mmCIF file of C-alpha atoms in Angstrom:
data_model
loop_
_atom_site.group_PDB
_atom_site.id
_atom_site.type_symbol
_atom_site.label_atom_id
_atom_site.label_comp_id
_atom_site.label_asym_id
_atom_site.label_seq_id
_atom_site.Cartn_x
_atom_site.Cartn_y
_atom_site.Cartn_z
ATOM 1 C CA ALA A 1 1.165 16.533 11.219
ATOM 2 C CA GLN A 2 0.757 12.624 11.213
ATOM 3 C CA SER A 3 3.637 10.586 10.342
ATOM 4 C CA VAL A 4 4.954 7.221 10.583
ATOM 5 C CA THR A 5 7.635 5.794 11.724
ATOM 6 C CA GLN A 6 9.590 2.446 11.988
ATOM 7 C CA LEU A 7 12.407 2.072 13.641
ATOM 8 C CA ASP A 8 14.275 -0.987 12.249
ATOM 9 C CA SER A 9 14.380 -1.540 7.991
ATOM 10 C CA HIS A 10 15.611 -4.543 8.601
ATOM 11 C CA VAL A 11 14.955 -7.806 10.960
ATOM 12 C CA SER A 12 16.259 -10.748 10.361
ATOM 13 C CA VAL A 13 15.203 -14.357 12.927
ATOM 14 C CA SER A 14 14.958 -17.557 12.967
ATOM 15 C CA GLU A 15 12.733 -19.992 11.716
ATOM 16 C CA GLY A 16 10.441 -20.564 15.192
ATOM 17 C CA THR A 17 11.838 -17.967 17.261
ATOM 18 C CA PRO A 18 9.514 -14.286 17.450
ATOM 19 C CA VAL A 19 9.139 -11.524 15.358
ATOM 20 C CA LEU A 20 8.936 -7.788 16.348
ATOM 21 C CA LEU A 21 7.820 -4.876 14.374
ATOM 22 C CA ARG A 22 8.551 -1.911 15.776
ATOM 23 C CA CYS A 23 6.375 1.494 14.623
ATOM 24 C CA ASN A 24 5.527 4.762 16.233
ATOM 25 C CA TYR A 25 3.200 8.124 14.876
ATOM 26 C CA SER A 26 2.120 10.914 15.121
ATOM 27 C CA SER A 27 -1.449 11.898 15.075
ATOM 28 C CA SER A 28 -3.963 14.704 16.397
ATOM 29 C CA TYR A 29 -6.607 12.641 16.534
ATOM 30 C CA SER A 30 -7.063 9.195 17.303
ATOM 31 C CA PRO A 31 -5.542 7.120 14.003
ATOM 32 C CA SER A 32 -6.305 3.811 12.179
ATOM 33 C CA LEU A 33 -3.542 1.847 12.136
ATOM 34 C CA PHE A 34 -3.182 -0.741 9.711
ATOM 35 C CA TRP A 35 0.085 -3.173 9.007
ATOM 36 C CA TYR A 36 0.626 -4.430 4.845
ATOM 37 C CA VAL A 37 2.794 -7.076 3.677
ATOM 38 C CA GLN A 38 3.835 -6.640 0.573
ATOM 39 C CA HIS A 39 5.678 -10.342 -0.819
ATOM 40 C CA PRO A 40 8.306 -10.357 -3.516
ATOM 41 C CA ASN A 41 6.528 -8.864 -6.978
ATOM 42 C CA LYS A 42 3.266 -8.793 -5.542
ATOM 43 C CA GLY A 43 1.098 -5.886 -3.750
ATOM 44 C CA LEU A 44 0.083 -5.896 -0.223
ATOM 45 C CA GLN A 45 -1.401 -7.546 1.318
ATOM 46 C CA LEU A 46 -3.329 -5.832 4.832
ATOM 47 C CA LEU A 47 -2.028 -7.861 7.857
ATOM 48 C CA LEU A 48 -4.658 -6.354 10.353
ATOM 49 C CA LYS A 49 -6.187 -3.049 11.404
ATOM 50 C CA TYR A 50 -6.558 -0.882 14.828
ATOM 51 C CA THR A 51 -10.175 1.590 14.138
ATOM 52 C CA SER A 52 -10.426 2.400 18.015
ATOM 53 C CA ALA A 53 -12.216 -1.092 19.659
ATOM 54 C CA ALA A 54 -9.992 -3.477 21.234
ATOM 55 C CA THR A 55 -6.169 -1.554 21.639
ATOM 56 C CA LEU A 56 -4.507 -6.503 21.016
ATOM 57 C CA VAL A 57 -5.557 -6.074 17.676
ATOM 58 C CA LYS A 58 -5.098 -9.984 15.739
ATOM 59 C CA GLY A 59 -4.648 -9.914 12.147
ATOM 60 C CA ILE A 60 -4.026 -12.902 9.546
ATOM 61 C CA ASN A 61 -1.779 -15.236 10.482
ATOM 62 C CA GLY A 62 -0.803 -15.343 13.424
ATOM 63 C CA PHE A 63 0.034 -12.264 13.576
ATOM 64 C CA GLU A 64 -0.530 -9.725 16.511
ATOM 65 C CA ALA A 65 -0.363 -5.277 16.658
ATOM 66 C CA GLU A 66 -1.412 -3.689 19.539
ATOM 67 C CA PHE A 67 -1.883 0.037 20.043
ATOM 68 C CA LYS A 68 -0.591 1.714 22.696
ATOM 69 C CA LYS A 69 -1.346 5.728 22.876
ATOM 70 C CA SER A 70 0.787 6.320 25.321
ATOM 71 C CA GLU A 71 3.815 5.242 23.657
ATOM 72 C CA THR A 72 1.668 6.296 19.305
ATOM 73 C CA SER A 73 2.950 2.754 19.019
ATOM 74 C CA PHE A 74 1.612 -0.360 16.809
ATOM 75 C CA HIS A 75 3.863 -2.901 17.309
ATOM 76 C CA LEU A 76 3.132 -6.277 15.743
ATOM 77 C CA THR A 77 4.106 -9.254 16.685
ATOM 78 C CA LYS A 78 4.397 -12.862 15.746
ATOM 79 C CA PRO A 79 5.317 -15.946 18.134
ATOM 80 C CA SER A 80 6.923 -17.712 16.235
ATOM 81 C CA ALA A 81 8.346 -16.601 12.960
ATOM 82 C CA HIS A 82 8.178 -19.222 9.854
ATOM 83 C CA MET A 83 9.677 -18.776 6.312
ATOM 84 C CA SER A 84 7.203 -17.091 4.972
ATOM 85 C CA ASP A 85 6.944 -14.393 6.773
ATOM 86 C CA ALA A 86 9.729 -12.527 4.849
ATOM 87 C CA ALA A 87 8.611 -9.840 3.289
ATOM 88 C CA GLU A 88 8.314 -6.471 3.300
ATOM 89 C CA TYR A 89 6.344 -4.592 6.040
ATOM 90 C CA PHE A 90 4.291 -1.303 5.821
ATOM 91 C CA CYS A 91 2.641 0.647 9.438
ATOM 92 C CA VAL A 92 0.102 2.823 7.841
ATOM 93 C CA VAL A 93 -1.977 5.699 9.986
ATOM 94 C CA SER A 94 -5.031 6.704 8.509
ATOM 95 C CA GLU A 95 -6.936 10.294 9.328
ATOM 96 C CA GLY A 96 -9.497 11.324 7.348
ATOM 97 C CA THR A 97 -8.431 10.549 3.577
ATOM 98 C CA ALA A 98 -4.880 11.064 3.824
ATOM 99 C CA LEU A 99 -2.763 7.838 4.568
ATOM 100 C CA ILE A 100 0.333 8.018 5.521
ATOM 101 C CA PHE A 101 3.159 5.345 6.038
ATOM 102 C CA GLY A 102 6.244 4.677 7.105
ATOM 103 C CA LYS A 103 9.077 2.810 5.191
ATOM 104 C CA GLY A 104 8.736 -0.585 5.968
ATOM 105 C CA THR A 105 11.071 -3.503 7.295
ATOM 106 C CA THR A 106 12.524 -5.816 5.468
ATOM 107 C CA LEU A 107 11.724 -9.143 7.742
ATOM 108 C CA SER A 108 14.130 -11.725 6.772
ATOM 109 C CA VAL A 109 13.916 -15.300 8.323
ATOM 110 C CA SER A 110 16.741 -18.021 8.446
ATOM 111 C CA SER A 111 15.960 -22.245 8.555
ATOM 112 C CA ASP B 1 -10.114 -14.934 -6.643
ATOM 113 C CA ALA B 2 -8.049 -11.990 -7.447
ATOM 114 C CA MET B 3 -10.763 -8.381 -6.830
ATOM 115 C CA VAL B 4 -7.964 -6.680 -7.625
ATOM 116 C CA ILE B 5 -6.329 -7.445 -10.526
ATOM 117 C CA GLN B 6 -3.274 -5.742 -12.873
ATOM 118 C CA ASN B 7 -2.736 -5.663 -16.356
ATOM 119 C CA PRO B 8 -0.085 -7.364 -17.427
ATOM 120 C CA ARG B 9 2.697 -7.759 -14.685
ATOM 121 C CA TYR B 10 5.843 -6.853 -16.648
ATOM 122 C CA GLN B 11 5.773 -3.540 -18.466
ATOM 123 C CA VAL B 12 8.746 -2.668 -21.128
ATOM 124 C CA THR B 13 8.396 0.449 -22.923
ATOM 125 C CA GLN B 14 10.754 2.717 -24.389
ATOM 126 C CA PHE B 15 12.217 5.929 -23.451
ATOM 127 C CA GLY B 16 9.935 8.463 -24.686
ATOM 128 C CA LYS B 17 6.748 6.091 -26.155
ATOM 129 C CA PRO B 18 3.956 6.569 -24.308
ATOM 130 C CA VAL B 19 2.428 3.227 -22.553
ATOM 131 C CA THR B 20 -1.386 2.597 -20.944
ATOM 132 C CA LEU B 21 -1.319 -0.245 -17.452
ATOM 133 C CA SER B 22 -4.754 -0.623 -16.541
ATOM 134 C CA CYS B 23 -6.552 -1.983 -13.144
ATOM 135 C CA SER B 24 -10.239 -4.001 -13.003
ATOM 136 C CA GLN B 25 -11.812 -4.476 -9.968
ATOM 137 C CA THR B 26 -14.810 -7.007 -8.903
ATOM 138 C CA LEU B 27 -15.854 -5.388 -5.352
ATOM 139 C CA ASN B 28 -17.631 -2.087 -6.442
ATOM 140 C CA HIS B 29 -15.224 -0.266 -4.432
ATOM 141 C CA ASN B 30 -15.879 3.629 -4.999
ATOM 142 C CA VAL B 31 -12.027 4.536 -4.219
ATOM 143 C CA MET B 32 -9.431 2.942 -6.700
ATOM 144 C CA TYR B 33 -5.988 4.896 -6.316
ATOM 145 C CA TRP B 34 -2.612 4.280 -8.755
ATOM 146 C CA TYR B 35 0.828 4.452 -6.726
ATOM 147 C CA GLN B 36 3.889 4.179 -7.608
ATOM 148 C CA GLN B 37 6.888 2.274 -5.512
ATOM 149 C CA LYS B 38 10.240 2.159 -6.987
ATOM 150 C CA SER B 39 13.014 -0.435 -4.781
ATOM 151 C CA SER B 40 13.079 -0.421 -1.374
ATOM 152 C CA GLN B 41 10.764 2.241 -0.695
ATOM 153 C CA ALA B 42 7.265 2.923 0.222
ATOM 154 C CA PRO B 43 4.366 3.290 -2.232
ATOM 155 C CA LYS B 44 3.541 6.651 -3.210
ATOM 156 C CA LEU B 45 0.468 8.447 -3.864
ATOM 157 C CA LEU B 46 0.078 9.231 -7.421
ATOM 158 C CA PHE B 47 -3.947 10.018 -8.053
ATOM 159 C CA HIS B 48 -7.508 8.899 -6.706
ATOM 160 C CA TYR B 49 -10.481 8.588 -8.402
ATOM 161 C CA TYR B 50 -13.960 8.899 -6.269
ATOM 162 C CA ASP B 51 -16.530 7.878 -8.529
ATOM 163 C CA LYS B 52 -16.318 10.060 -11.215
ATOM 164 C CA ASP B 53 -13.696 11.851 -9.571
ATOM 165 C CA PHE B 54 -10.322 13.201 -10.149
ATOM 166 C CA ASN B 55 -8.116 14.414 -7.221
ATOM 167 C CA ASN B 56 -4.128 14.359 -8.244
ATOM 168 C CA GLU B 57 -1.613 14.523 -5.389
ATOM 169 C CA ALA B 58 0.726 17.851 -5.744
ATOM 170 C CA ASP B 59 4.021 16.598 -6.650
ATOM 171 C CA THR B 60 2.519 13.550 -9.241
ATOM 172 C CA PRO B 61 4.022 15.255 -12.253
ATOM 173 C CA ASP B 62 2.700 16.142 -15.841
ATOM 174 C CA ASN B 63 3.672 12.951 -16.999
ATOM 175 C CA PHE B 64 0.842 10.818 -15.345
ATOM 176 C CA GLN B 65 -2.830 10.717 -16.097
ATOM 177 C CA SER B 66 -6.077 9.077 -15.206
ATOM 178 C CA ARG B 67 -8.757 7.266 -16.957
ATOM 179 C CA ARG B 68 -12.242 5.707 -15.225
ATOM 180 C CA PRO B 69 -14.607 4.783 -18.079
ATOM 181 C CA ASN B 70 -16.736 2.891 -14.895
ATOM 182 C CA THR B 71 -16.580 1.997 -11.884
ATOM 183 C CA SER B 72 -14.547 -1.067 -12.579
ATOM 184 C CA PHE B 73 -12.179 -0.083 -14.369
ATOM 185 C CA CYS B 74 -9.171 2.352 -13.658
ATOM 186 C CA PHE B 75 -6.063 3.192 -16.569
ATOM 187 C CA LEU B 76 -2.581 4.661 -15.676
ATOM 188 C CA ASP B 77 -1.361 6.644 -19.075
ATOM 189 C CA ILE B 78 2.365 7.546 -19.532
ATOM 190 C CA ARG B 79 2.154 10.290 -21.761
ATOM 191 C CA SER B 80 5.858 9.574 -22.756
ATOM 192 C CA PRO B 81 7.875 7.430 -20.060
ATOM 193 C CA GLY B 82 11.975 8.720 -18.589
ATOM 194 C CA LEU B 83 13.953 5.948 -17.540
ATOM 195 C CA GLY B 84 13.130 7.402 -13.422
ATOM 196 C CA ASP B 85 9.648 5.563 -14.914
ATOM 197 C CA ALA B 86 10.527 2.201 -13.590
ATOM 198 C CA ALA B 87 9.384 1.117 -10.858
ATOM 199 C CA MET B 88 6.345 -1.228 -9.249
ATOM 200 C CA TYR B 89 2.762 -0.074 -10.219
ATOM 201 C CA LEU B 90 -0.293 -0.110 -7.586
ATOM 202 C CA CYS B 91 -4.144 0.051 -8.203
ATOM 203 C CA ALA B 92 -6.037 -0.366 -5.100
ATOM 204 C CA THR B 93 -9.590 0.589 -3.761
ATOM 205 C CA SER B 94 -11.273 1.499 -0.613
ATOM 206 C CA ARG B 95 -14.805 1.323 -0.172
ATOM 207 C CA GLY B 96 -14.672 5.399 0.881
ATOM 208 C CA GLN B 97 -13.057 8.382 0.645
ATOM 209 C CA GLY B 98 -14.542 8.874 4.421
ATOM 210 C CA ASP B 99 -14.207 6.222 6.057
ATOM 211 C CA ARG B 100 -10.940 6.032 7.555
ATOM 212 C CA ASN B 101 -11.435 2.886 8.950
ATOM 213 C CA SER B 102 -11.661 0.976 5.511
ATOM 214 C CA PRO B 103 -8.713 -0.810 3.852
ATOM 215 C CA LEU B 104 -7.111 -1.114 1.211
ATOM 216 C CA HIS B 105 -6.838 -3.536 -1.002
ATOM 217 C CA PHE B 106 -3.976 -3.315 -3.817
ATOM 218 C CA GLY B 107 -3.102 -5.834 -6.491
ATOM 219 C CA ASN B 108 -0.380 -7.047 -7.850
ATOM 220 C CA GLY B 109 1.438 -3.997 -9.134
ATOM 221 C CA THR B 110 2.407 -3.975 -12.722
ATOM 222 C CA ARG B 111 6.676 -3.786 -13.042
ATOM 223 C CA LEU B 112 6.742 -0.940 -15.407
ATOM 224 C CA THR B 113 11.229 -1.596 -17.356
ATOM 225 C CA VAL B 114 11.593 1.449 -18.943
ATOM 226 C CA THR B 115 14.488 0.852 -22.494
#
């Protein structure tokens, strides 16, 4: 059965420092993986997706993620956090018709 | 240039009084989804339409119904809202159910309050 585990429920960083949001998945097949961001009282916006092409995926707003099959991980990173990055982040795995959401990671950015 | 539009953004209803939330899309996507998201939780899928075919999740209460009169519009009806139904309701679309690479496009949601 497929599942998604976001290893941190809350991450706090200072503006200008790197961001790391961790995601591990389990899947029987070669999955598609997504990261979504949700700002307060807004819908979810796609940051990036992995679909079995390049293992390093670049997304919007300077975010990127690396698919590591051996570690079953798809961690989201950004070299330098901005105040506007403060939001909720969801890792999602897709197999066929099923979409499985992680429980989310709240990113706080302090000045 | 919002492509998935939900109205209203905020909805207040009374306990037991039927309420309808609406969603429209300009993407011409085949699939439309309704998710319920409670505070500090991940979205939970209620049901989805693949074209006109309705697919209900096994644990979606009967209190929740949906209509899709055409490709562009989809409605969520809550027949008798309870206090536990207060949540953000998110509409999303995707190109095709069989295309697992197709991401979801979300609206900004409707926040429902039940008094």
